XYZ file of C-alpha atoms in Angstrom:
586
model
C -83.790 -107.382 -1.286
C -84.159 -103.840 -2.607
C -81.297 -101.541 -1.874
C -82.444 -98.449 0.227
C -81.157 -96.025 -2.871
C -83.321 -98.451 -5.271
C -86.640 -97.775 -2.995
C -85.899 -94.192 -2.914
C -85.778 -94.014 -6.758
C -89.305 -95.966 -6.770
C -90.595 -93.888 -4.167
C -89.518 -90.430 -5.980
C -90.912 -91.855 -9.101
C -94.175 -93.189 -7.966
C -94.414 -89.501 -6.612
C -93.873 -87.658 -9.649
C -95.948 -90.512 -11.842
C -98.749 -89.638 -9.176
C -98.789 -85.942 -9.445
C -98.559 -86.188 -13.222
C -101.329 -88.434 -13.532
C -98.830 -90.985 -15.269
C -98.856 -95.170 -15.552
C -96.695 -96.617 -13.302
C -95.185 -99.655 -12.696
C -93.703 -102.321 -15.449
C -96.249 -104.524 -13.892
C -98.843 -102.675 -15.524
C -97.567 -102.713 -19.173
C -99.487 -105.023 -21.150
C -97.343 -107.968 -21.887
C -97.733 -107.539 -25.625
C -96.188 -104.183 -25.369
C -93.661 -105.614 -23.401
C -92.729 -108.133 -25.753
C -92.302 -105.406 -28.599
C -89.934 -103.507 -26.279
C -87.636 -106.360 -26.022
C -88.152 -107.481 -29.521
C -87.036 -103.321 -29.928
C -83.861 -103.867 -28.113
C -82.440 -106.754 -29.418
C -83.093 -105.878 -32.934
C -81.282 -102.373 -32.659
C -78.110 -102.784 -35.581
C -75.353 -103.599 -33.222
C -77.182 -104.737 -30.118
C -76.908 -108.055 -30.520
C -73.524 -109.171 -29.500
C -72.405 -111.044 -27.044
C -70.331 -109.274 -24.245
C -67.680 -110.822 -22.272
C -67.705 -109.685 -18.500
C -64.995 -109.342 -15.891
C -64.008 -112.168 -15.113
C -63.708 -113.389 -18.316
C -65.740 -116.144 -17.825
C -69.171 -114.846 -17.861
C -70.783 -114.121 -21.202
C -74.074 -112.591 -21.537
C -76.681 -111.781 -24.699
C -79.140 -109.222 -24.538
C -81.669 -111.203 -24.529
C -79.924 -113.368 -21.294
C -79.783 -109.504 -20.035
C -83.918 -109.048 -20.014
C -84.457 -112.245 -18.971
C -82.953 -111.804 -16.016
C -84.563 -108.670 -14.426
C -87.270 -110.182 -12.744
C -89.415 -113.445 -13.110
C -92.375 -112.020 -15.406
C -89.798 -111.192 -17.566
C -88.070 -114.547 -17.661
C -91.150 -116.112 -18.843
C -92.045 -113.750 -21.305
C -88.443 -114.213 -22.749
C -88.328 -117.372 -22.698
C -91.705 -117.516 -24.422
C -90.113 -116.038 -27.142
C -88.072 -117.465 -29.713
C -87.281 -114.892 -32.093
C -84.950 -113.132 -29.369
C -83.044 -116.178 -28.699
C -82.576 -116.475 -32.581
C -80.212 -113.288 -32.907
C -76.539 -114.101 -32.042
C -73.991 -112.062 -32.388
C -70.286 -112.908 -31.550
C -67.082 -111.150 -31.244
C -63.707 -112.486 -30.542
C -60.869 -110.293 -30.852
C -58.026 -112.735 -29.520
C -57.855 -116.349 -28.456
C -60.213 -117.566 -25.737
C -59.379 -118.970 -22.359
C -60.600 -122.589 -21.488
C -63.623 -120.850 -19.229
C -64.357 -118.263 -22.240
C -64.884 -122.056 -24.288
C -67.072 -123.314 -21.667
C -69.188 -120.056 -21.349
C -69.315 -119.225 -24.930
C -70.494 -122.793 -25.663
C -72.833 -122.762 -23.064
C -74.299 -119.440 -24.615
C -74.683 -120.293 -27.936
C -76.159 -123.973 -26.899
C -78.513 -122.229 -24.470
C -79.501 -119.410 -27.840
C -79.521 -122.732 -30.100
C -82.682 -124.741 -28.068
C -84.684 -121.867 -26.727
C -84.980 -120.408 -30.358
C -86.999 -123.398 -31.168
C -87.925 -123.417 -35.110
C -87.721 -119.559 -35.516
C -85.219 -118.125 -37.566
C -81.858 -117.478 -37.035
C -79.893 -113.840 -37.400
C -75.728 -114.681 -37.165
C -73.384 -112.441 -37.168
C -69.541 -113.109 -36.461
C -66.643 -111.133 -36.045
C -63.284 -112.850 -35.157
C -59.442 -112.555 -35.822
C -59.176 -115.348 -33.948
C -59.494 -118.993 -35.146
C -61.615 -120.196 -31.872
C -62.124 -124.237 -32.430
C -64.286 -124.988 -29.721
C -67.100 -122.146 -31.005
C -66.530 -123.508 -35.026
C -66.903 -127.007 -33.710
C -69.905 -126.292 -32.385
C -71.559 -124.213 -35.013
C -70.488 -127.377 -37.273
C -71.765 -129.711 -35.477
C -75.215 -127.210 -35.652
C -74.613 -126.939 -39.415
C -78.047 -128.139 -40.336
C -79.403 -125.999 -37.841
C -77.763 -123.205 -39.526
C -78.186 -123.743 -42.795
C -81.968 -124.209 -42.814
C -82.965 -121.257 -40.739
C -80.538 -118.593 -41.248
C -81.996 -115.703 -42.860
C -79.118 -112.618 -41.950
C -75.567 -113.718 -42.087
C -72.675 -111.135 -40.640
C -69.309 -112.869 -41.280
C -66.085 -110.749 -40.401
C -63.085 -112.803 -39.887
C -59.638 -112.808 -40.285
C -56.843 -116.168 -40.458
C -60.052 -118.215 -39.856
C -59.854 -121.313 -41.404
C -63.450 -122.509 -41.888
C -66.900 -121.691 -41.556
C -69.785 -123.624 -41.543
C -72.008 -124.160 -45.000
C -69.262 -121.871 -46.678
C -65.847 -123.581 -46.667
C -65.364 -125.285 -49.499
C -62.660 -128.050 -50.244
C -61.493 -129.190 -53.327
C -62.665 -133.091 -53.039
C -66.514 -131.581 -51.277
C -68.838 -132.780 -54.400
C -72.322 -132.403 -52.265
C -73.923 -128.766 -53.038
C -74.999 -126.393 -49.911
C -77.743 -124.512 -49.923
C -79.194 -121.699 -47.812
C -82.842 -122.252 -48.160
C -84.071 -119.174 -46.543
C -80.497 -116.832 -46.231
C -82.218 -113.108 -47.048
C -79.146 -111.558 -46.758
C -75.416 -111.605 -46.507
C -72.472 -109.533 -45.651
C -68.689 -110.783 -46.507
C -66.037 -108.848 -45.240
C -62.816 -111.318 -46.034
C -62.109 -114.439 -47.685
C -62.278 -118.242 -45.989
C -60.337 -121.003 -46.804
C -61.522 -122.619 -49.977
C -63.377 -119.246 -51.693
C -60.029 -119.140 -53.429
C -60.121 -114.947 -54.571
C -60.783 -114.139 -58.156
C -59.456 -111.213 -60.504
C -61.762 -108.272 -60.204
C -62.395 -108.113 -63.903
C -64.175 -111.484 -63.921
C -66.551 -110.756 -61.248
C -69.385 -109.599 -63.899
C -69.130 -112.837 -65.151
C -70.296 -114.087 -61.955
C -74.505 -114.844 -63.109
C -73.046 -116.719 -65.900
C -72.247 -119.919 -64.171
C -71.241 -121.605 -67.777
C -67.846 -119.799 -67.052
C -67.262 -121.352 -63.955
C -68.952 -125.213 -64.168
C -70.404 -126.430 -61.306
C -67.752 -125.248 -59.412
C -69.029 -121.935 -59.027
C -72.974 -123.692 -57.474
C -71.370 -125.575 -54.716
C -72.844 -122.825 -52.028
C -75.808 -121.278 -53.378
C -78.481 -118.853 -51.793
C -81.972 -118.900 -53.936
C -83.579 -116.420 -51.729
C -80.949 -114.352 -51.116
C -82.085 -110.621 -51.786
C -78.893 -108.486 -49.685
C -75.871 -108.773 -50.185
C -72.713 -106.774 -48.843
C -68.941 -107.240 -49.953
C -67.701 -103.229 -48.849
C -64.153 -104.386 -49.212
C -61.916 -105.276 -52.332
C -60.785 -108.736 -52.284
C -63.576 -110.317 -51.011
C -64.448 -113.275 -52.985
C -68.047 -114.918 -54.032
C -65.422 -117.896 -56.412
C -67.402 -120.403 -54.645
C -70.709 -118.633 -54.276
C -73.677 -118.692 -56.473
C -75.083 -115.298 -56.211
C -78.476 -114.925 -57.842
C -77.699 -111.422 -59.138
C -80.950 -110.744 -61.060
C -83.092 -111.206 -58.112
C -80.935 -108.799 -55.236
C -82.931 -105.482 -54.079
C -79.455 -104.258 -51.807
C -76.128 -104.450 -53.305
C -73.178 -103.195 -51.192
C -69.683 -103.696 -53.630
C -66.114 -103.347 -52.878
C -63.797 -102.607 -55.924
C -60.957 -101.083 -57.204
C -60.955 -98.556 -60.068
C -60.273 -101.317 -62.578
C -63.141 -103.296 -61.633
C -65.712 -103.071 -64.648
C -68.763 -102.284 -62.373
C -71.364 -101.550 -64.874
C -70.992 -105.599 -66.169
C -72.165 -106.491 -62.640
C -74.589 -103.745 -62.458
C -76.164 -105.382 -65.601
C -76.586 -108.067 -64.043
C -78.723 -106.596 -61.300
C -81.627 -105.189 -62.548
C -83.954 -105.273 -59.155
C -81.576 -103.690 -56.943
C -83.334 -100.631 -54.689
C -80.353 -99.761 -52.575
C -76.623 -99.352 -54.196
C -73.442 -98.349 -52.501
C -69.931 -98.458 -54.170
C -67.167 -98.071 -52.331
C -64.291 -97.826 -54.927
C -60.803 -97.245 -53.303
C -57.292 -97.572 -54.894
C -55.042 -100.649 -54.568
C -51.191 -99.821 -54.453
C -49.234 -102.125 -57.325
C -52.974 -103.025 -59.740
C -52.115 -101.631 -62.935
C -54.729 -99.838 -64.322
C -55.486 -99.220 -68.220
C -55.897 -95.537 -69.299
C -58.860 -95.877 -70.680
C -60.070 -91.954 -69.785
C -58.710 -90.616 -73.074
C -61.455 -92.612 -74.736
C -63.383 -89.763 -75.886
C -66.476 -91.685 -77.242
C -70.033 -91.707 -75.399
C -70.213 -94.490 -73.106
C -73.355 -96.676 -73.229
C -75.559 -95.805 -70.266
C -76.719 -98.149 -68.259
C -80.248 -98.082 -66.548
C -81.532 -98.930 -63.542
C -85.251 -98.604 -63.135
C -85.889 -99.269 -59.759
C -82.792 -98.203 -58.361
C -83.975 -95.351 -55.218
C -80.748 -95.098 -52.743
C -77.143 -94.534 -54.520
C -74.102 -94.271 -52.546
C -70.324 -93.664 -53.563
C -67.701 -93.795 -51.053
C -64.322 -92.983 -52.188
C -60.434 -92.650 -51.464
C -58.421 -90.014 -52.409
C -57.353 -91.275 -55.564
C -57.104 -89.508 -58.984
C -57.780 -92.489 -60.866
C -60.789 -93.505 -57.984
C -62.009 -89.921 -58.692
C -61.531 -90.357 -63.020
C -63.904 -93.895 -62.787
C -66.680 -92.740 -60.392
C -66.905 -89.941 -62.772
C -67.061 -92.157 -65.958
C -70.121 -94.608 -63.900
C -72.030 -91.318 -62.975
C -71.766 -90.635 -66.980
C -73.407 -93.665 -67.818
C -75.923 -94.212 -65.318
C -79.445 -93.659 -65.216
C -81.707 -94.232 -62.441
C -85.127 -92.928 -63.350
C -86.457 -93.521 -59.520
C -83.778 -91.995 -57.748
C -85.017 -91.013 -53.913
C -81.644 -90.805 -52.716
C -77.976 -89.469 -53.776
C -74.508 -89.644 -51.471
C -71.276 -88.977 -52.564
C -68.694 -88.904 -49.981
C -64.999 -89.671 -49.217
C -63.072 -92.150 -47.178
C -60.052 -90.698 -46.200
C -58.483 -86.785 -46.376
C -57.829 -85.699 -49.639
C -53.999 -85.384 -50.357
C -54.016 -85.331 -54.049
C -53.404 -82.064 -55.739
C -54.137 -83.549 -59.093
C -58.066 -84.338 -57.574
C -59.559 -81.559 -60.017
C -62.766 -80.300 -58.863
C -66.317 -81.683 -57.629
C -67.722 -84.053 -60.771
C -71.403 -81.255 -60.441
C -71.628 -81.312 -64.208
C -71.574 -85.612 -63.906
C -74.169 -85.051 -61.055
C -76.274 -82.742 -62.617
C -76.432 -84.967 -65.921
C -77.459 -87.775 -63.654
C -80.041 -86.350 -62.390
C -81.425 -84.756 -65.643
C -80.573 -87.706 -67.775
C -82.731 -89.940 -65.211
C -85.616 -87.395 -65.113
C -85.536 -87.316 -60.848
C -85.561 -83.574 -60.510
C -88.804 -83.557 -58.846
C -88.294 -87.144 -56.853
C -85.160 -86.798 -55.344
C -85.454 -86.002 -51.884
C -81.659 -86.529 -49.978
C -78.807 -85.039 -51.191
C -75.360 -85.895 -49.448
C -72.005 -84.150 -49.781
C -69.085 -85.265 -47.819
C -64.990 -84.728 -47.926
C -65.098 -84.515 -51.249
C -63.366 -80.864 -52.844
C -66.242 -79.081 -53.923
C -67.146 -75.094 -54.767
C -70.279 -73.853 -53.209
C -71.516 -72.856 -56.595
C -71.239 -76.281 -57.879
C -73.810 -77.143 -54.781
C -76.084 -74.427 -54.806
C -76.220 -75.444 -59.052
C -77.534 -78.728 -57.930
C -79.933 -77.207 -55.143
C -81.686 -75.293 -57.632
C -82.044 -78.185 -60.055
C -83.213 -80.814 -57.049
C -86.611 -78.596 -55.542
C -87.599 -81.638 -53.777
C -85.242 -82.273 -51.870
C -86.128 -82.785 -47.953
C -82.623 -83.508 -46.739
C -79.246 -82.345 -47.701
C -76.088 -82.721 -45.840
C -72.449 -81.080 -46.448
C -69.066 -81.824 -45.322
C -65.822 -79.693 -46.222
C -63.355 -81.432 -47.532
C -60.432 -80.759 -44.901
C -57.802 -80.763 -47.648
C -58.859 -77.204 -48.769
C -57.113 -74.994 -51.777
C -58.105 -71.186 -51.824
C -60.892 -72.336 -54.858
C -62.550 -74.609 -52.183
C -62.601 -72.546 -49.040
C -66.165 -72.112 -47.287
C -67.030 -68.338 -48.091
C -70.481 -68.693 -47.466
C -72.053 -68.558 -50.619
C -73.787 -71.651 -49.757
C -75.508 -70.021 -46.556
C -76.743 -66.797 -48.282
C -78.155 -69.453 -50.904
C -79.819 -70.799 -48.973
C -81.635 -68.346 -46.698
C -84.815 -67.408 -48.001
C -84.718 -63.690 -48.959
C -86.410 -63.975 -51.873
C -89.302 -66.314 -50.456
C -92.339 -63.491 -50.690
C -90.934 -63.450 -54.368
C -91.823 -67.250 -55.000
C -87.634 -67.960 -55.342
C -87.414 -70.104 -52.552
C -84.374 -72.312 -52.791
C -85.699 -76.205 -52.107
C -88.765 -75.019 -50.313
C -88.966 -78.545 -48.719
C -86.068 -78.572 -47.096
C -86.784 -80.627 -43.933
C -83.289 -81.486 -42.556
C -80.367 -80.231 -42.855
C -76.128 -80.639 -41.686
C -73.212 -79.055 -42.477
C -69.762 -79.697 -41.435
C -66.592 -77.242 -41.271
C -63.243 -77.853 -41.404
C -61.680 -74.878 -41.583
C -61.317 -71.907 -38.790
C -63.493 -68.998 -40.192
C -63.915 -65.770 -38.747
C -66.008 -63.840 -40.548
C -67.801 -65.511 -44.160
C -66.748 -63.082 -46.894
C -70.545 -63.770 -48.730
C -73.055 -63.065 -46.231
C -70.629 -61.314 -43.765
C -71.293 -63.156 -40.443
C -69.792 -66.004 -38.523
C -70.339 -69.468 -39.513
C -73.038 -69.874 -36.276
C -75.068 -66.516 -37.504
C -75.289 -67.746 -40.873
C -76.646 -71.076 -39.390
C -78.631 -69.127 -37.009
C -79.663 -66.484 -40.029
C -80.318 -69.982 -42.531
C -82.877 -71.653 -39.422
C -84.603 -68.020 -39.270
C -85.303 -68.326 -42.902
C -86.869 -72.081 -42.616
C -88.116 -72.030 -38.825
C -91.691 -73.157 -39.915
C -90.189 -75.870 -42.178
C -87.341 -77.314 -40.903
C -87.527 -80.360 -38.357
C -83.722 -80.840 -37.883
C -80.571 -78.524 -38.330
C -76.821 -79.462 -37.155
C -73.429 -77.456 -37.572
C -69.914 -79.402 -36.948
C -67.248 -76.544 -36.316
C -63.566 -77.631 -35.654
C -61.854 -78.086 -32.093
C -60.920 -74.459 -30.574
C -63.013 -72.573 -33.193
C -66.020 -71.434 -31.043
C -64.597 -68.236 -29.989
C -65.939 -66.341 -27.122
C -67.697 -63.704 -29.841
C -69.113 -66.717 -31.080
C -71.275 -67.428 -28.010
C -74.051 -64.774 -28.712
C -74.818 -66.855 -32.149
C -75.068 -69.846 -29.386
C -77.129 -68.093 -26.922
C -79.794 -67.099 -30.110
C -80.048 -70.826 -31.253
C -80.665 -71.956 -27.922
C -83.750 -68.918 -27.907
C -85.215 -70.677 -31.080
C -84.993 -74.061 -29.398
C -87.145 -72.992 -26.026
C -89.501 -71.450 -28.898
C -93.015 -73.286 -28.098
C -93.926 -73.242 -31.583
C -90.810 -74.112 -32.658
C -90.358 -77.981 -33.284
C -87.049 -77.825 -34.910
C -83.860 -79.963 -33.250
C -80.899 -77.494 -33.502
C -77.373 -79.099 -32.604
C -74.035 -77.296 -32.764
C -70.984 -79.615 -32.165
C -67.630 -77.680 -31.564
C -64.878 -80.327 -31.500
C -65.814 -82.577 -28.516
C -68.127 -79.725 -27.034
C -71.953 -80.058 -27.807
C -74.871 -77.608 -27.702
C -77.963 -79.185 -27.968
C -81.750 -79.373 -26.699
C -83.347 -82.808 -26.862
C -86.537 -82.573 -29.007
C -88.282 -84.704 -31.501
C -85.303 -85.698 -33.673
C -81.834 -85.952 -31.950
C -80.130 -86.924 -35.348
C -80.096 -85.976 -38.831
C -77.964 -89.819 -39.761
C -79.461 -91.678 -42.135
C -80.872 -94.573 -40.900
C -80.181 -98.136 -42.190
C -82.052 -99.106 -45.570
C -82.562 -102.304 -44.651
C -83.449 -101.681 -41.106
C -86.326 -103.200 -39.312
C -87.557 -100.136 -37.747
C -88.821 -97.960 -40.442
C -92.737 -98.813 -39.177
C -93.036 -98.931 -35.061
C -96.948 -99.544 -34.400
C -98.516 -96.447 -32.812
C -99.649 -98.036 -29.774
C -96.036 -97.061 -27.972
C -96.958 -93.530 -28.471
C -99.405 -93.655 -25.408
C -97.450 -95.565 -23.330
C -93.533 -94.124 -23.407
C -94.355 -92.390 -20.131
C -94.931 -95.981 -18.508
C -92.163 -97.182 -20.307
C -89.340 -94.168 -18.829
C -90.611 -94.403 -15.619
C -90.424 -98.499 -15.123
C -86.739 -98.471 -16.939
C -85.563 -95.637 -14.893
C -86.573 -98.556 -11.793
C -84.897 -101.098 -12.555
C -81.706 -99.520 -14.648
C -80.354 -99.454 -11.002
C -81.280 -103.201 -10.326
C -79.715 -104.573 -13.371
C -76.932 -102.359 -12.767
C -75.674 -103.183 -15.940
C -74.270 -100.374 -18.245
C -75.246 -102.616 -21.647
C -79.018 -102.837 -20.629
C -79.181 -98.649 -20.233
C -77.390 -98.366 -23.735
C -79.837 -100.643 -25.350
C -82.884 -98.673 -23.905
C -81.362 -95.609 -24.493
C -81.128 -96.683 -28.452
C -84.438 -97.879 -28.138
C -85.658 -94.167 -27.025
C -83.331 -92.858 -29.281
C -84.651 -94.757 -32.246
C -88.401 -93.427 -31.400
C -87.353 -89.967 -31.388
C -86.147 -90.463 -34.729
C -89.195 -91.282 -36.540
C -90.768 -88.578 -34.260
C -93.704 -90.627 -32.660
C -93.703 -88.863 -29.763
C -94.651 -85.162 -28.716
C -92.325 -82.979 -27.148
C -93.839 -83.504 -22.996
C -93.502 -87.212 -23.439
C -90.137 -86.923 -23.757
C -89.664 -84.019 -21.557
C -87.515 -86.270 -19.078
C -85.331 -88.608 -20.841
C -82.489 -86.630 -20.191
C -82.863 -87.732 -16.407
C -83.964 -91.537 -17.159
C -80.769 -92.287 -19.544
């Protein structure tokens, strides 16, 4: 039976639907679109874990979740394998005998109503849990022929199935249709190797057959972001991976595995210093390095510690790189900077990047972030990069008086000279910037931080789609609030369509409109097309969740709409009155 508070939300809605001349009722959603909504929600990147419930005993999916809201959608669930194919666990301790018995009871339940359709694993664990590995092993084949994404993140686990590897196995494993895999530790039997033979790695001769007793011919992702992960016991098929996400230390020769890789699209590094590995000085050499190219390389990413010596072999890759398709560039830090010794921002490395790879005119993102950097070194890059659509800057927090925000980077950007065709990245579509530092007044354009950003979106209000500022905890003073109170006036603009966000510490200033995030999203992630027939009915779709969000009463379901919203506004297929009132549905 409905609860009275339950009718009254129906009743107020089916008012408000009526005098709108809106669609409602779930009931009345075709059941194809309905099937893409849920197919929405459980694909969303981190969606589709498992969640334990008070009492421990109960475990539900999201796809358990929807189909239990009503009976139409229990049979359209259930009619659908691919939901019951993503599984996602998480075990952060050792489990209780009824956690066994409902976890089992889970996975058994995903294992038969995903029928023949692929499988998407991912598992987390620091926990060795014997009743859920005894059951994916007893699965194995199940696994092993229709995986296509596997997630694994463990810690003193002793085994996994298809990828632990004893000493006396002779038989060889393969993943026949594994698209892509992430690593993130090392299993019993993929015995860890020394860094400097990992570009050896495509050359199995060095190995035997050793090296081919777990092999993945379709593999095309792969994802090791942290040193020490080990592929001993893998075949990778280097020459044939479009994603490549590596873990290393500055000694790691990374351009002998890059060689390797001549498909890749998407690149990240993530290069971070290892307490007691010597490393060689090799950065006296003074001879030109051989460069390395990458033709179809379009997304490159370097995160980085604090390290001199991460700092001196980042520099020495970005010297011999060239990636003549470059779309995107991202530079950014892991940790605080604490080295005095860091030197300053590698521009001239970044500049000769991007001339030496001919991208001036095709790169369109431009990242920045925690890494010690002058303004003029940045606005030097802006005026070589005229493409560029979307550029984001963080301050490093560990700031010298050379690196201090004066806002030379603001007045560089506003667009004083525009009438005189000197418009600085006349494309620029979306923009952030992050502060560290307390500043009163900026010393270059003589305003607060918020009227330069205020003074920067005046410049670019025709252009821009999304602008955000990040100020400090206890910096938005009360003579800042003026600069607030004119943002907000461009956001109630109604032919404005710009998404202005200030963040002050943990307070936030922001009007929803068509883009609620500047973030990149994923490169590999499944939503970069959503068919257009959603745009016409997202009022249907607010007004039915807002129904039964109440009914479910369960917090998980609301977040996993409200990511599904979320994730529409971000590729802006809506107009501004369809999504007039999602503030009061999530």
């Amino acid at each position: 039976m409905k609860s009275p508070r339950l009718l009254r939300l129906f009743a107020r809605k089916k008012r408000k639907a009526k005098r709108d001349g809106n669609t409602l009722g779930v009931h009345r959603l075709p059941p194809e679109l309905l099937i893409y909504v849920f197919e929405l929600c459980v694909q969303l990147q981190g969606s589709n874990e498992f969640l334990f419930y008070s009492p421990c005993r109960d475990i539900q999916s999201p796809a358990l979740t929807l189909s239990q809201v009503c009976a139409h959608w229990r049979s359209l669930a259930h009619g659908i394998p691919m939901l019951w194919g993503r599984i996602g666990i998480k075990i952060i301790g050792p489990l209780i005998k009824h956690q066994d018995r409902a976890m089992l009871q889970t996975l058994e339940m995903h294992f038969e109503r995903s029928c023949d359709s692929p499988i998407e694993l991912s598992y987390e664990s620091t926990y060795y849990p014997n009743p859920v590995t005894e059951m994916c092993s007893s699965r194995s084949h199940i696994l092993v022929h229709r995986l296509q994404h596997l997630k694994v993140v463990v810690d003193r686990v002793k085994k996994f199935p298809g990828l632990t590897v004893d000493g006396t196995r002779t038989q060889k494993t393969v993943f026949p249709e594994l698209r892509s895999l992430v690593l993130i530790s090392s299993l019993e039997g993929l015995h860890q190797v020394e860094e400097v033979t990992m570009a050896n790695l495509a050359s199995t001769q060095e190995f035997g057959p050793e090296a081919e007793k777990v092999s993945f011919p379709k593999l095309r992702e792969l994802s090791m972001p942290l040193y020490g992960s080990s592929t001993g016991n893998l075949h990778i098929p280097w020459r044939q991976l479009t994603s490549l996400t590596l873990g290393c230390n500055p000694k790691t020769d990374v351009t002998s595995i890059l060689k390797e890789c001549p498909c890749l699209i998407y690149l990240t590094i993530r290069m971070i210093y290892i307490p007691g590995v010597r490393l060689e000085e090799t950065y006296r050499d003074t001879t030109a390095p051989p460069l390395l190219t990458l033709e179809r390389l379009e997304y490159l990413a370097f995160q980085v510690d604090s390290n001199r010596r991460t700092y001196n072999s980042v520099t020495k890759l970005l010297q011999r790189l060239t990636c003549p398709s470059l779309l995107s560039l991202s530079l950014s830090c892991l940790h605080k900077f604490s080295d005095y010794n860091i030197g300053y921002f590698f521009d001239e490395d970044v500049t000769g990047l991007i001339v030496r790879s001919q991208c001036q005119d095709t790169l369109r993102s431009l990242e920045v972030s925690g890494i010690p950097v002058a303004e003029a070194s940045l606005l030097a890059i802006l005026h070589l990069t005229p493409s560029l659509t979307s550029f984001s800057f963080s301050e490093c927090s560990f700031a010298l008086a050379d690196w201090e925000i004066d806002g030379t980077l603001f007045a560089g950007l506003i667009d004083e000279g525009a009438e005189k065709g000197e418009k600085l990245v006349p494309n620029l579509r979306d923009i952030r910037i992050v502060l560290e530092g307390r500043y009163d007044i900026f010393s270059a354009c003589r305003d607060t931080p918020l009227g330069a950003f205020e003074a920067l979106i005046r410049s670019r209000l025709l252009d821009l789609h999304s602008a955000v500022i990040d100020i400090p905890h206890g910096a938005l003073a009360s003579n800042w609030y003026p600069d607030v109170g004119g943002l907000r006036e461009i956001q109630q603009r109604k032919d404005v369509q710009v998404a202005l966000k200030v963040v002050a510490g943990d307070t936030e200033f922001r009007v929803p409109s068509r883009i609620t995030d500047i973030q990149q999203f994923p490169f590999n992630d499944p939503f970069r097309f959503v068919p257009d027939v959603l745009g016409g009915q997202l009022d249907a779709i607010l007004t039915s969740l807002a129904g039964i969000k109440e009914k479910l009463f369960l917090d998980r379901l609301s977040h996993l709409v409200g990511l599904c919203i979320d994730w529409m506004l971000r590729i802006s297929l809506f107009s501004l009155d369809q999504i007039s009132s999602l503030d009061s549905i999530i």
